[in-house]
Amino acid sequence: MATPPLPVRNGVGPTRLRIPPGTHTTVVEFLHTRFPHLAADSIAERIQAGEIVAQDGSAITHSTPAAAHEFIWYYRTVPDETPIPFDIDVLHIDDDLVVADKPHFLPTTPGGQFVQETALVRLRNQLNIPDLVPLHRLDRATAGVLLFSPNPATRGAYQQLFEHRKVTRHYQAVVQLPSPAERYLDRFPLTFRNRIIKTKGVITAEVDAYPVAHSGRIEAPRTGKRRRSHAPTTGPNAITDIELLGHQVTDDGALAHVALYPRTGRTHQLRIHLAALGHGILHDRFYPVLLDHAPDDYAKPLQLLASGVAFRDPLTGRTREFMSQKTLQHAPG
């Protein structure tokens, strides 16, 4: 990835945008086509302020030919961004690692309708660390432990922990149990495995079938600088160990509090696995059925918590463990 020619501003780094060849006369014409919702004077003001530049940092003007640059950089903003009324807490901070406790509803990084209201931007501003980057991500709906790197010099060592699956991650969830509840409680503990396929631009992931003969296979993690093979793989690519922590049966139904230990990290893996078992996570709007888009209901957060992480520190060799201070409000007592 090329080095951005603009610095981090108000916790937000610049965004790189590619200009397709041969489709526009000037960069400004391209911007009007790419962002039709932006007023012409808005783009003009950004150009005047030097907020839209070429890869080498040179200024873009109203007459800059589109063919002169393959990429441009600009600061992304969201007008009237809705504040998310929950704080993000810092569990640990040192020269090489920042550990945060993310609330429900707060995205990890900027995207879509969220820029300032993200864990990354909030922490950059709160801690005054413009070089801060996330080492992994949590869904916006999921709360819990989230690791960041404040130091570019040591960042790669921590990133490799996740790349090589050397970080143990613990989750908790509250699930709804079909009736009769006892039938489902007796199945724990268990290991669930399947094959998950996520298509870019599609909100939910899909489950892909595979032959029974391939049910024990799983793609090996990349080691060192060896690239993964591009050959098609078969068999499961998502595995989760699940244990029962507690349950409660009431007149309104039954709830179970479960611990989740994912061995892999596929998109929406835990939500898909629990829904496939017949007991989706309480307040999940994606699985087992994708509900219509609606404003956030802060009284009904997804009952999924990244409760802890553990790993051997690549710099010191010591085992480190960080636990969330949050709890799931509907967990049976």
mmCIF file of C-alpha atoms in Angstrom, residues 33-253:
data_model
loop_
_atom_site.group_PDB
_atom_site.id
_atom_site.type_symbol
_atom_site.label_atom_id
_atom_site.label_comp_id
_atom_site.label_asym_id
_atom_site.label_seq_id
_atom_site.Cartn_x
_atom_site.Cartn_y
_atom_site.Cartn_z
ATOM 1 C CA THR A 33 -19.625 11.431 -11.381
ATOM 2 C CA ARG A 34 -18.263 9.333 -8.526
ATOM 3 C CA PHE A 35 -19.979 11.377 -5.802
ATOM 4 C CA PRO A 36 -23.214 12.737 -7.330
ATOM 5 C CA HIS A 37 -24.612 13.489 -3.859
ATOM 6 C CA LEU A 38 -21.912 16.111 -3.216
ATOM 7 C CA ALA A 39 -22.647 19.679 -4.201
ATOM 8 C CA ALA A 40 -20.313 21.271 -6.741
ATOM 9 C CA ASP A 41 -19.231 23.934 -4.254
ATOM 10 C CA SER A 42 -18.330 21.216 -1.729
ATOM 11 C CA ILE A 43 -15.795 19.675 -4.101
ATOM 12 C CA ALA A 44 -14.526 23.135 -5.046
ATOM 13 C CA GLU A 45 -13.987 24.025 -1.381
ATOM 14 C CA ARG A 46 -12.005 20.820 -0.778
ATOM 15 C CA ILE A 47 -9.781 21.490 -3.776
ATOM 16 C CA GLN A 48 -9.237 25.077 -2.636
ATOM 17 C CA ALA A 49 -8.296 23.826 0.849
ATOM 18 C CA GLY A 50 -5.775 21.328 -0.552
ATOM 19 C CA GLU A 51 -7.749 18.346 0.737
ATOM 20 C CA ILE A 52 -7.645 16.508 -2.601
ATOM 21 C CA VAL A 53 -4.158 15.661 -3.821
ATOM 22 C CA ALA A 54 -2.267 13.331 -6.142
ATOM 23 C CA GLN A 55 -0.179 10.369 -4.997
ATOM 24 C CA ASP A 56 2.946 12.541 -4.869
ATOM 25 C CA GLY A 57 1.158 15.148 -2.758
ATOM 26 C CA SER A 58 0.803 17.686 -5.562
ATOM 27 C CA ALA A 59 -2.385 19.728 -5.578
ATOM 28 C CA ILE A 60 -5.368 18.855 -7.723
ATOM 29 C CA THR A 61 -6.885 21.849 -9.514
ATOM 30 C CA HIS A 62 -10.141 22.371 -11.398
ATOM 31 C CA SER A 63 -8.308 21.753 -14.663
ATOM 32 C CA THR A 64 -6.128 18.766 -13.703
ATOM 33 C CA PRO A 65 -6.570 16.107 -16.431
ATOM 34 C CA ALA A 66 -8.009 12.824 -15.227
ATOM 35 C CA ALA A 67 -5.384 10.963 -17.230
ATOM 36 C CA ALA A 68 -2.576 12.654 -15.296
ATOM 37 C CA HIS A 69 -3.111 10.534 -12.175
ATOM 38 C CA GLU A 70 -4.075 6.942 -11.518
ATOM 39 C CA PHE A 71 -4.891 7.652 -7.856
ATOM 40 C CA ILE A 72 -5.936 10.646 -5.806
ATOM 41 C CA TRP A 73 -6.267 11.035 -2.035
ATOM 42 C CA TYR A 74 -8.928 12.869 -0.046
ATOM 43 C CA TYR A 75 -10.433 13.093 3.440
ATOM 44 C CA ARG A 76 -13.686 11.209 3.801
ATOM 45 C CA THR A 77 -16.449 12.877 5.812
ATOM 46 C CA VAL A 78 -20.047 12.058 6.690
ATOM 47 C CA PRO A 79 -22.464 14.983 7.058
ATOM 48 C CA ASP A 80 -24.630 14.936 10.185
ATOM 49 C CA GLU A 81 -22.990 11.772 11.578
ATOM 50 C CA THR A 82 -25.171 10.377 14.357
ATOM 51 C CA PRO A 83 -23.334 10.112 17.724
ATOM 52 C CA ILE A 84 -23.253 6.634 19.262
ATOM 53 C CA PRO A 85 -24.012 7.122 22.970
ATOM 54 C CA PHE A 86 -21.544 4.609 24.420
ATOM 55 C CA ASP A 87 -17.945 5.084 25.526
ATOM 56 C CA ILE A 88 -14.998 2.950 24.487
ATOM 57 C CA ASP A 89 -12.797 2.026 27.442
ATOM 58 C CA VAL A 90 -9.034 1.468 27.384
ATOM 59 C CA LEU A 91 -8.043 -1.725 29.219
ATOM 60 C CA HIS A 92 -4.298 -1.459 28.601
ATOM 61 C CA ILE A 93 -1.806 0.847 26.904
ATOM 62 C CA ASP A 94 1.957 0.690 26.379
ATOM 63 C CA ASP A 95 4.408 1.689 23.635
ATOM 64 C CA ASP A 96 3.478 -1.279 21.449
ATOM 65 C CA LEU A 97 -0.096 -2.253 22.277
ATOM 66 C CA VAL A 98 -3.446 -0.635 23.038
ATOM 67 C CA VAL A 99 -6.297 -2.824 24.247
ATOM 68 C CA ALA A 100 -9.819 -1.405 24.206
ATOM 69 C CA ASP A 101 -13.233 -2.600 25.358
ATOM 70 C CA LYS A 102 -15.556 -1.746 22.468
ATOM 71 C CA PRO A 103 -19.261 -1.152 23.094
ATOM 72 C CA HIS A 104 -22.065 -2.539 20.970
ATOM 73 C CA PHE A 105 -23.043 -0.462 17.897
ATOM 74 C CA LEU A 106 -19.618 1.188 17.479
ATOM 75 C CA PRO A 107 -17.783 0.171 14.255
ATOM 76 C CA THR A 108 -14.107 -0.758 14.440
ATOM 77 C CA THR A 109 -13.013 1.398 11.478
ATOM 78 C CA PRO A 110 -14.553 4.096 9.249
ATOM 79 C CA GLY A 111 -16.959 2.926 6.591
ATOM 80 C CA GLY A 112 -20.423 3.670 5.255
ATOM 81 C CA GLN A 113 -22.204 6.215 7.438
ATOM 82 C CA PHE A 114 -19.568 6.131 10.189
ATOM 83 C CA VAL A 115 -16.252 8.002 10.335
ATOM 84 C CA GLN A 116 -15.798 9.872 13.612
ATOM 85 C CA GLU A 117 -18.118 7.432 15.387
ATOM 86 C CA THR A 118 -15.714 4.484 15.150
ATOM 87 C CA ALA A 119 -13.398 2.811 17.648
ATOM 88 C CA LEU A 120 -10.278 3.690 15.654
ATOM 89 C CA VAL A 121 -10.995 7.398 15.225
ATOM 90 C CA ARG A 122 -12.238 7.851 18.773
ATOM 91 C CA LEU A 123 -9.088 6.260 20.192
ATOM 92 C CA ARG A 124 -6.754 8.199 17.890
ATOM 93 C CA ASN A 125 -8.284 11.419 19.165
ATOM 94 C CA GLN A 126 -8.671 10.306 22.782
ATOM 95 C CA LEU A 127 -5.077 9.040 23.092
ATOM 96 C CA ASN A 128 -3.489 11.460 20.595
ATOM 97 C CA ILE A 129 -1.951 8.579 18.618
ATOM 98 C CA PRO A 130 -2.433 9.285 14.886
ATOM 99 C CA ASP A 131 -0.478 6.115 13.940
ATOM 100 C CA LEU A 132 -2.909 3.832 15.782
ATOM 101 C CA VAL A 133 -4.291 0.960 13.655
ATOM 102 C CA PRO A 134 -6.455 -2.059 14.571
ATOM 103 C CA LEU A 135 -4.801 -5.490 14.675
ATOM 104 C CA HIS A 136 -8.152 -7.212 14.063
ATOM 105 C CA ARG A 137 -11.811 -6.253 13.839
ATOM 106 C CA LEU A 138 -15.117 -6.833 15.556
ATOM 107 C CA ASP A 139 -18.527 -6.492 13.934
ATOM 108 C CA ARG A 140 -20.265 -3.225 14.743
ATOM 109 C CA ALA A 141 -22.912 -5.158 16.655
ATOM 110 C CA THR A 142 -20.367 -7.079 18.756
ATOM 111 C CA ALA A 143 -18.865 -5.679 21.968
ATOM 112 C CA GLY A 144 -15.622 -6.594 23.679
ATOM 113 C CA VAL A 145 -11.839 -6.783 23.531
ATOM 114 C CA LEU A 146 -10.160 -5.122 20.554
ATOM 115 C CA LEU A 147 -6.388 -4.790 20.012
ATOM 116 C CA PHE A 148 -4.604 -1.862 18.341
ATOM 117 C CA SER A 149 -1.003 -1.124 17.397
ATOM 118 C CA PRO A 150 0.363 2.370 18.167
ATOM 119 C CA ASN A 151 3.902 1.635 16.940
ATOM 120 C CA PRO A 152 4.677 1.041 13.234
ATOM 121 C CA ALA A 153 8.078 -0.430 14.162
ATOM 122 C CA THR A 154 6.591 -3.369 16.088
ATOM 123 C CA ARG A 155 3.235 -3.633 14.332
ATOM 124 C CA GLY A 156 4.218 -6.481 12.027
ATOM 125 C CA ALA A 157 5.104 -8.790 14.916
ATOM 126 C CA TYR A 158 1.604 -8.469 16.385
ATOM 127 C CA GLN A 159 -0.114 -8.686 13.000
ATOM 128 C CA GLN A 160 1.588 -12.034 12.393
ATOM 129 C CA LEU A 161 0.021 -13.419 15.561
ATOM 130 C CA PHE A 162 -3.403 -13.030 13.990
ATOM 131 C CA GLU A 163 -2.237 -14.064 10.532
ATOM 132 C CA HIS A 164 -0.780 -17.314 11.876
ATOM 133 C CA ARG A 165 -3.729 -18.012 14.217
ATOM 134 C CA LYS A 166 -1.639 -17.677 17.359
ATOM 135 C CA VAL A 167 -4.200 -15.579 19.237
ATOM 136 C CA THR A 168 -6.765 -17.409 21.365
ATOM 137 C CA ARG A 169 -10.075 -15.571 21.333
ATOM 138 C CA HIS A 170 -12.958 -16.193 23.732
ATOM 139 C CA TYR A 171 -16.546 -15.071 23.179
ATOM 140 C CA GLN A 172 -19.815 -15.293 25.046
ATOM 141 C CA ALA A 173 -23.340 -15.194 23.675
ATOM 142 C CA VAL A 174 -26.923 -15.427 24.867
ATOM 143 C CA VAL A 175 -29.051 -17.577 22.579
ATOM 144 C CA GLN A 176 -32.714 -18.386 22.303
ATOM 145 C CA LEU A 177 -33.531 -22.082 22.729
ATOM 146 C CA PRO A 178 -36.379 -23.743 20.857
ATOM 147 C CA SER A 179 -38.783 -25.916 22.800
ATOM 148 C CA PRO A 180 -38.211 -28.324 24.420
ATOM 149 C CA ALA A 181 -35.083 -26.622 25.768
ATOM 150 C CA GLU A 182 -33.676 -29.783 27.360
ATOM 151 C CA ARG A 183 -33.198 -31.332 23.935
ATOM 152 C CA TYR A 184 -30.779 -28.543 23.000
ATOM 153 C CA LEU A 185 -29.020 -28.244 26.355
ATOM 154 C CA ASP A 186 -27.923 -31.875 26.244
ATOM 155 C CA ARG A 187 -25.865 -31.331 23.093
ATOM 156 C CA PHE A 188 -23.204 -29.174 24.817
ATOM 157 C CA PRO A 189 -20.243 -29.134 24.764
ATOM 158 C CA LEU A 190 -19.821 -29.501 21.015
ATOM 159 C CA THR A 191 -17.685 -28.510 18.046
ATOM 160 C CA PHE A 192 -19.399 -27.035 14.988
ATOM 161 C CA ARG A 193 -17.746 -26.846 11.597
ATOM 162 C CA ASN A 194 -18.931 -25.787 8.164
ATOM 163 C CA ARG A 195 -17.832 -23.867 5.083
ATOM 164 C CA ILE A 196 -18.625 -20.130 5.004
ATOM 165 C CA ILE A 197 -18.441 -18.014 1.849
ATOM 166 C CA LYS A 198 -18.638 -14.204 2.066
ATOM 167 C CA THR A 199 -19.311 -12.251 -1.120
ATOM 168 C CA LYS A 200 -18.148 -8.639 -1.228
ATOM 169 C CA GLY A 201 -21.067 -6.240 -1.197
ATOM 170 C CA VAL A 202 -23.510 -8.821 0.241
ATOM 171 C CA ILE A 203 -24.463 -8.190 3.873
ATOM 172 C CA THR A 204 -24.746 -11.788 5.023
ATOM 173 C CA ALA A 205 -22.430 -14.724 4.410
ATOM 174 C CA GLU A 206 -23.518 -18.058 2.938
ATOM 175 C CA VAL A 207 -22.863 -21.674 3.878
ATOM 176 C CA ASP A 208 -21.371 -23.851 1.141
ATOM 177 C CA ALA A 209 -21.897 -27.606 1.042
ATOM 178 C CA TYR A 210 -19.004 -30.045 0.614
ATOM 179 C CA PRO A 211 -18.633 -33.820 0.260
ATOM 180 C CA VAL A 212 -18.654 -35.902 3.439
ATOM 181 C CA ALA A 213 -15.243 -37.251 2.461
ATOM 182 C CA HIS A 214 -13.814 -33.729 2.801
ATOM 183 C CA SER A 215 -15.368 -32.969 6.184
ATOM 184 C CA GLY A 216 -12.075 -33.242 8.054
ATOM 185 C CA ARG A 217 -10.137 -30.862 5.854
ATOM 186 C CA ILE A 218 -9.360 -27.243 6.583
ATOM 187 C CA GLU A 219 -7.113 -24.735 4.885
ATOM 188 C CA ALA A 220 -3.734 -24.432 6.621
ATOM 189 C CA PRO A 221 -2.600 -20.990 7.832
ATOM 190 C CA ARG A 222 0.021 -19.139 5.859
ATOM 191 C CA THR A 223 3.515 -19.358 7.320
ATOM 192 C CA GLY A 224 6.317 -16.874 6.784
ATOM 193 C CA LYS A 225 6.218 -15.209 3.382
ATOM 194 C CA ARG A 226 4.788 -18.253 1.610
ATOM 195 C CA ARG A 227 1.694 -17.299 -0.352
ATOM 196 C CA ARG A 228 -1.496 -19.263 -0.113
ATOM 197 C CA SER A 229 -2.369 -21.400 -3.084
ATOM 198 C CA HIS A 230 -5.086 -20.022 -5.338
ATOM 199 C CA ALA A 231 -6.330 -23.543 -6.042
ATOM 200 C CA PRO A 232 -9.909 -24.188 -4.888
ATOM 201 C CA THR A 233 -10.211 -25.721 -1.424
ATOM 202 C CA THR A 234 -12.835 -28.113 -0.139
ATOM 203 C CA GLY A 235 -14.118 -29.064 3.265
ATOM 204 C CA PRO A 236 -14.843 -26.826 6.266
ATOM 205 C CA ASN A 237 -13.128 -23.466 6.717
ATOM 206 C CA ALA A 238 -14.894 -22.415 9.940
ATOM 207 C CA ILE A 239 -14.690 -24.258 13.275
ATOM 208 C CA THR A 240 -16.047 -23.238 16.698
ATOM 209 C CA ASP A 241 -15.982 -25.015 20.060
ATOM 210 C CA ILE A 242 -19.081 -24.242 22.142
ATOM 211 C CA GLU A 243 -19.722 -24.789 25.868
ATOM 212 C CA LEU A 244 -22.765 -24.157 28.037
ATOM 213 C CA LEU A 245 -22.280 -21.622 30.867
ATOM 214 C CA GLY A 246 -25.844 -21.467 32.136
ATOM 215 C CA HIS A 247 -29.500 -21.416 31.132
ATOM 216 C CA GLN A 248 -32.882 -20.162 32.232
ATOM 217 C CA VAL A 249 -36.368 -21.345 31.346
ATOM 218 C CA THR A 250 -39.260 -18.903 31.758
ATOM 219 C CA ASP A 251 -42.828 -18.582 30.554
ATOM 220 C CA ASP A 252 -41.506 -16.547 27.628
ATOM 221 C CA GLY A 253 -39.086 -19.263 26.509
#
